[in-house]
mmCIF file of C-alpha atoms in Angstrom:
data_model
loop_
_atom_site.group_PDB
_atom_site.id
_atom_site.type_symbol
_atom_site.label_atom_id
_atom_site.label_comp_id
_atom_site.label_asym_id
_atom_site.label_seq_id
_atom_site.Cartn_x
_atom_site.Cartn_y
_atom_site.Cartn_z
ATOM 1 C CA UNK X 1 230.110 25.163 170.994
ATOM 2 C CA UNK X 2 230.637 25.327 174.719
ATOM 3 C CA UNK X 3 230.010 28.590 174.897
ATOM 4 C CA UNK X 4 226.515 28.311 173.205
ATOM 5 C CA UNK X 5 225.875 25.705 176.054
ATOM 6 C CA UNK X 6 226.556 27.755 178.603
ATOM 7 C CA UNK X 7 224.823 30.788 177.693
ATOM 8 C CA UNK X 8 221.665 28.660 176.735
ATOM 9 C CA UNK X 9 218.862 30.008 179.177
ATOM 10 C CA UNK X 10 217.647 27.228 181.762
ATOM 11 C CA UNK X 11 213.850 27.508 180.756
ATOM 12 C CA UNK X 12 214.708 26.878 177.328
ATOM 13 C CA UNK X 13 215.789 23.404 178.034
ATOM 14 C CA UNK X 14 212.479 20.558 177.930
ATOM 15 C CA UNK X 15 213.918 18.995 181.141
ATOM 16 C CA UNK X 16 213.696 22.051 183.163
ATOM 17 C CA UNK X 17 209.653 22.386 182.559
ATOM 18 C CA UNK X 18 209.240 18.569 183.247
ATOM 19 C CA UNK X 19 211.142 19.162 186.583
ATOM 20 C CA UNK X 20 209.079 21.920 187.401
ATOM 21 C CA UNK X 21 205.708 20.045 186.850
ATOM 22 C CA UNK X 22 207.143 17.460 188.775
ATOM 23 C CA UNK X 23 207.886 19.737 191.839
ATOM 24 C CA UNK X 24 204.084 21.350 191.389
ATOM 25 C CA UNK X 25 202.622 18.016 191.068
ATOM 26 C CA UNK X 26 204.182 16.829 194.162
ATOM 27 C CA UNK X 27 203.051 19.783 196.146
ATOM 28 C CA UNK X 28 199.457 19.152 195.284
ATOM 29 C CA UNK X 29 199.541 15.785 195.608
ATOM 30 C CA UNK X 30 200.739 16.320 199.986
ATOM 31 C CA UNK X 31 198.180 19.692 199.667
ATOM 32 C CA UNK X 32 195.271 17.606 198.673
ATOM 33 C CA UNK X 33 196.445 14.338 201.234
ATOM 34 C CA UNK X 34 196.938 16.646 204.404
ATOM 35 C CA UNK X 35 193.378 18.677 203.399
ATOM 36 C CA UNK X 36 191.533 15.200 203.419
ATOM 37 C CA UNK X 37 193.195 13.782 206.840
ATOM 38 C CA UNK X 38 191.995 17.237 208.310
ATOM 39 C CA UNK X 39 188.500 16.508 206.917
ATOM 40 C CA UNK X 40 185.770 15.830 209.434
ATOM 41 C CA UNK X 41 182.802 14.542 209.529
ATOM 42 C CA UNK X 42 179.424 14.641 211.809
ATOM 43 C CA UNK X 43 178.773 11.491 213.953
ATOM 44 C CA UNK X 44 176.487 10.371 217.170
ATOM 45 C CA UNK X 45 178.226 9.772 220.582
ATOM 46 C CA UNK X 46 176.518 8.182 223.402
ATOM 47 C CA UNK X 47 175.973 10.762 226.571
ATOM 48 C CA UNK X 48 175.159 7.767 229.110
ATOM 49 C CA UNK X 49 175.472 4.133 228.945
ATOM 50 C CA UNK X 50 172.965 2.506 226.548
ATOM 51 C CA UNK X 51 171.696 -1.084 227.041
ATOM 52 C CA UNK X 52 170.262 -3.563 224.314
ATOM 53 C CA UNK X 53 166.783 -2.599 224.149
ATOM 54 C CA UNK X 54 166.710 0.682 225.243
ATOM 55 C CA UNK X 55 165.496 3.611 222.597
ATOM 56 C CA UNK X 56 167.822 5.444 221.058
ATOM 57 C CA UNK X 57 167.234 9.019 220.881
ATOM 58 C CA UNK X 58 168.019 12.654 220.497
ATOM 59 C CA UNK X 59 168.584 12.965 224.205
ATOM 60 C CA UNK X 60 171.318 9.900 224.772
ATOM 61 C CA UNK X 61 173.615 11.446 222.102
ATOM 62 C CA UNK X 62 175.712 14.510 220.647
ATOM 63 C CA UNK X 63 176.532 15.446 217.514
ATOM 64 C CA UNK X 64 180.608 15.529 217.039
ATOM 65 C CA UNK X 65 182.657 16.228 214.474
ATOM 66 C CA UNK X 66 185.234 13.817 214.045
ATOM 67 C CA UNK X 67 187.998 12.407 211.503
ATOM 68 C CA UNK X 68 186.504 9.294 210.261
ATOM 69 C CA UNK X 69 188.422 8.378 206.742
ATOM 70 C CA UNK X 70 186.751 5.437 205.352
ATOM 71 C CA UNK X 71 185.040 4.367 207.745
ATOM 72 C CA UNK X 72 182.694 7.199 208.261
ATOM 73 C CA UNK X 73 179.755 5.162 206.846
ATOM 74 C CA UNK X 74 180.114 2.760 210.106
ATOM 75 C CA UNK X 75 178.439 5.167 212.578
ATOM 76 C CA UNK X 76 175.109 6.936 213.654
ATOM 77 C CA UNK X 77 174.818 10.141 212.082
ATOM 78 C CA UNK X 78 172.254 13.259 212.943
ATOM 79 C CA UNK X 79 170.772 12.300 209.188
ATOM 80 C CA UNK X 80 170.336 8.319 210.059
ATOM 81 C CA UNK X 81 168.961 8.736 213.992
ATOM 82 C CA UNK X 82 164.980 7.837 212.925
ATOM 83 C CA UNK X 83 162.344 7.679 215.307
ATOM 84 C CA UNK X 84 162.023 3.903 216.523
ATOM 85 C CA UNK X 85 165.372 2.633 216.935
ATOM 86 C CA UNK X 86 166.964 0.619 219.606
ATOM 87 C CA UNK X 87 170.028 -0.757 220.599
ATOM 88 C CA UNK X 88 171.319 -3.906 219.888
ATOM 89 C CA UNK X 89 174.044 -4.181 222.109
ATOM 90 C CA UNK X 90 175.505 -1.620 224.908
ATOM 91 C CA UNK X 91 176.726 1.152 224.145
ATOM 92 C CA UNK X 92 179.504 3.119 226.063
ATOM 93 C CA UNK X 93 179.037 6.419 227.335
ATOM 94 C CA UNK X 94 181.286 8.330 225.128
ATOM 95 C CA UNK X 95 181.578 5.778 222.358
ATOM 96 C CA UNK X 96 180.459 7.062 218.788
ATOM 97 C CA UNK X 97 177.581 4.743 218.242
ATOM 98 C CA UNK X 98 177.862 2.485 215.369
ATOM 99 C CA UNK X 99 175.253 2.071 212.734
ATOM 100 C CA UNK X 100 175.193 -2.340 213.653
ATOM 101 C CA UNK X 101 174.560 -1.370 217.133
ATOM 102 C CA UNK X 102 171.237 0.135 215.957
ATOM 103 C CA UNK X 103 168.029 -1.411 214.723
ATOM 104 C CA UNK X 104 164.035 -0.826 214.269
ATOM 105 C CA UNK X 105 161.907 -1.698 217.624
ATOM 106 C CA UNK X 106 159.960 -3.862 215.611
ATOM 107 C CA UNK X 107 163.165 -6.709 215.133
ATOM 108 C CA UNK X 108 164.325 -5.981 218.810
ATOM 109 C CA UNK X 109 165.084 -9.688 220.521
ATOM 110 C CA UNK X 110 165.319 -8.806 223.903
ATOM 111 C CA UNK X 111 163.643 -8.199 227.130
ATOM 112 C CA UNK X 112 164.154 -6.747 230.322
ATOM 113 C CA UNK X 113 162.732 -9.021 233.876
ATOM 114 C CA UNK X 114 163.396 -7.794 237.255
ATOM 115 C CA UNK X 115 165.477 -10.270 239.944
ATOM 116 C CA UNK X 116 166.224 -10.079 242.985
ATOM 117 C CA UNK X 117 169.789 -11.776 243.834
ATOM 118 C CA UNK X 118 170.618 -14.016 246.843
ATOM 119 C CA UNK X 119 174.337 -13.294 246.974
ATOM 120 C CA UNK X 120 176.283 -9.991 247.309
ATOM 121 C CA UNK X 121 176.448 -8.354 243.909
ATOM 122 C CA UNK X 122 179.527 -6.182 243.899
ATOM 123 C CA UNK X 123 180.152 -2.965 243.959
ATOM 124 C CA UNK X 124 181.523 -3.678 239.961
ATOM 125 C CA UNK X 125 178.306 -4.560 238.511
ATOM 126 C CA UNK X 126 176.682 -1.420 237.173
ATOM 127 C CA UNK X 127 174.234 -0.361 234.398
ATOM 128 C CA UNK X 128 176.219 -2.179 231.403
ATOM 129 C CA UNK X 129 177.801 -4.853 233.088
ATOM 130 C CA UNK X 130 177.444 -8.263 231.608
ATOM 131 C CA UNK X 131 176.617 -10.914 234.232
ATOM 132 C CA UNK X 132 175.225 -14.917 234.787
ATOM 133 C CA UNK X 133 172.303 -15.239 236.357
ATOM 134 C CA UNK X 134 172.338 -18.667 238.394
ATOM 135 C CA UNK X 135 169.444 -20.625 239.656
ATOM 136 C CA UNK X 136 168.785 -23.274 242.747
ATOM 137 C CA UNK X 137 165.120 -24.674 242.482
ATOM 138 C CA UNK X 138 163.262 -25.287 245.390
ATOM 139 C CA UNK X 139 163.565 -28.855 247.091
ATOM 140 C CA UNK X 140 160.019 -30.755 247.469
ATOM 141 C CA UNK X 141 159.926 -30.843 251.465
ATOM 142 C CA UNK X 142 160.724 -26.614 251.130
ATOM 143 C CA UNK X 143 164.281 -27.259 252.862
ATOM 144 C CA UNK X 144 166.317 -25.598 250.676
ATOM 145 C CA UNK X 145 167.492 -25.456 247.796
ATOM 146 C CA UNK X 146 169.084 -27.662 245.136
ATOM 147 C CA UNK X 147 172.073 -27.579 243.188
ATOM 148 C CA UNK X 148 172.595 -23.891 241.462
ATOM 149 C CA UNK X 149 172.576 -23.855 237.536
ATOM 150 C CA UNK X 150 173.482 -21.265 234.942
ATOM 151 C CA UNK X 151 169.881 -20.413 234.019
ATOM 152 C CA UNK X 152 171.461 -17.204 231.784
ATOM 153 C CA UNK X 153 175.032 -17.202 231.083
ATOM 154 C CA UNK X 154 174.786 -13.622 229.981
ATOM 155 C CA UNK X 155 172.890 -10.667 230.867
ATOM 156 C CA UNK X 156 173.051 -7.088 230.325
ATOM 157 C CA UNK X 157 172.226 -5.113 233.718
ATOM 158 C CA UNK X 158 169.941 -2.313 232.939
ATOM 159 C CA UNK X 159 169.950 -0.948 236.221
ATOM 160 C CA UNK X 160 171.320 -1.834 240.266
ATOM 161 C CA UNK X 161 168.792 -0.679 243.000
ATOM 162 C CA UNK X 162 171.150 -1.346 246.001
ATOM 163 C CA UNK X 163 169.420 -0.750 249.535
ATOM 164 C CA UNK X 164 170.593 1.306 251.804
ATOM 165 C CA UNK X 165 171.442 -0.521 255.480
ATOM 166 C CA UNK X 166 173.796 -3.082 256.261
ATOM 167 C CA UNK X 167 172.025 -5.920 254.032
ATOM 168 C CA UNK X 168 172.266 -3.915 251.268
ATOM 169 C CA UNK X 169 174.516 -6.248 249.783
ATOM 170 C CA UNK X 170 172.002 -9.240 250.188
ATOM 171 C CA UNK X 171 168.880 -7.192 248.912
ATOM 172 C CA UNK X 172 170.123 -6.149 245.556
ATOM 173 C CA UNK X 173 167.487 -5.422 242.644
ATOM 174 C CA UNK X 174 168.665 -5.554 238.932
ATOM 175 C CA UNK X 175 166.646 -5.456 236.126
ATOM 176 C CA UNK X 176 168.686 -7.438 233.395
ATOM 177 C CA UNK X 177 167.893 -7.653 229.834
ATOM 178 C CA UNK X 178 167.660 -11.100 228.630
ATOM 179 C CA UNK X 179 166.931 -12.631 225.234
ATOM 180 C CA UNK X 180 163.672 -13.591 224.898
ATOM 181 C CA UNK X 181 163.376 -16.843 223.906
ATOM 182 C CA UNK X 182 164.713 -17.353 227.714
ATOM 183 C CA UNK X 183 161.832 -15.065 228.916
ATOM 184 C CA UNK X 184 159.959 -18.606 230.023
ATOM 185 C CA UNK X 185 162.639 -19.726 231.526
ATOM 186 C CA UNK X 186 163.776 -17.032 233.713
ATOM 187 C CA UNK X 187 159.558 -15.800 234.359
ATOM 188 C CA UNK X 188 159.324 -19.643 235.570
ATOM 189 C CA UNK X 189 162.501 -19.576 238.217
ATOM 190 C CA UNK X 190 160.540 -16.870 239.747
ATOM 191 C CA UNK X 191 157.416 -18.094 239.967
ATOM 192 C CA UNK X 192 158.691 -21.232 241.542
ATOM 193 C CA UNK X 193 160.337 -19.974 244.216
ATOM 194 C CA UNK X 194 164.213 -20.669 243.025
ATOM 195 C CA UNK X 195 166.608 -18.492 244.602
ATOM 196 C CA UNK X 196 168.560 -16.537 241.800
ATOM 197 C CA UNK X 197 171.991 -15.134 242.009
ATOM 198 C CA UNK X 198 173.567 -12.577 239.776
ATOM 199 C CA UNK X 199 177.248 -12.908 239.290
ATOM 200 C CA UNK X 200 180.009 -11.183 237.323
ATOM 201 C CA UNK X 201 180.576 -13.359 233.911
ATOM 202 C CA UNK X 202 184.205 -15.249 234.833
ATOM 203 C CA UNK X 203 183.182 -15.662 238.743
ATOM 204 C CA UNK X 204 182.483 -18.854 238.656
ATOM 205 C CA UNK X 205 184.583 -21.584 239.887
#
């Protein structure tokens, strides 16, 4: 009887195809999870810094392909970039643009207003920077000013125009993008004179 045992051929014996289909079902099962992690898909990366407000288009992206798992569905893609749509916060240069960072012109809440600050803006503030904008009214006999307020405690900066000379750093030009239900506000501190500063968010004492 031992004999027979011995001699019995291996893929005779039920176990040995059940190990076997084991073995191949393993295989696929790491084929088919290394093929999907390799699996890329199209997405939209911002070329430049983008600021809330500005349009996005064509131009101020590129398509790349990237490995995006589940969370593909999060992000611009050539297929979802439609005509009219801004952004809704800033976008990195570089950073693949996400689909919440996106919306229709038409439901847009900001603006952008040009100021003029008082105080050196440094060399740190640039097109994306977040900032306060701070505002002194006027006193009634025109000497001075009174005490400084946060009119905006935060702004985008959509642009520095820093002049050349040694004021430069006194004569700096930003064009911020505010919300606009403080549109009044802001349009009314420069209409009355106020002397605005622009400071990085965190400067204050």
């Amino acid at each position: 009887m031992s004999t027979a045992r011995a001699a019995r051929r291996p893929w005779t014996d039920l176990r040995f195809f059940i190990g076997l289909a084991l073995i191949v079902v393993s295989v696929a099962g790491v084929w088919l999870i290394v093929g999907a992690a390799k699996q890329t898909s199209p997405a939209l990366q911002a070329v430049r810094t983008i600021v809330p407000g500005e349009p996005l288009t064509s131009a101020d992206v590129r398509v790349v392909d990237v490995v995006l798992g589940t969370v593909g569905s999060g992000y611009l893609t050539p297929g979802t970039l439609e005509p009219g749509l801004i952004a809704t916060r800033t976008i990195a240069e570089g950073e693949l643009v996400p689909s919440t960072a996106a919306a229709d012109a038409d439901q847009g809440r900001t603006t952008s207003v040009v100021v003029r600050s008082t105080v050196p803006v440094p060399a740190s503030i640039v097109k994306g920077s977040v900032v306060e904008l701070w505002a002194a009214e006027p006193l009634e006999d025109s000497k001075g000013f009174g005490e400084p307020r946060v009119l905006l405690s935060e702004a985008t900066v959509a642009s520095v125009d820093r002049d050349d000379g040694p004021l430069s750093a006194k004569a700096t030009t930003l064009e911020l993008v505010v919300s606009r239900a403080k549109v009044g506000e802001v349009l009314t501190a420069l209409t009355d004179g106020s002397s605005l500063s622009v400071v990085p968010i965190g400067a204050r004492s």
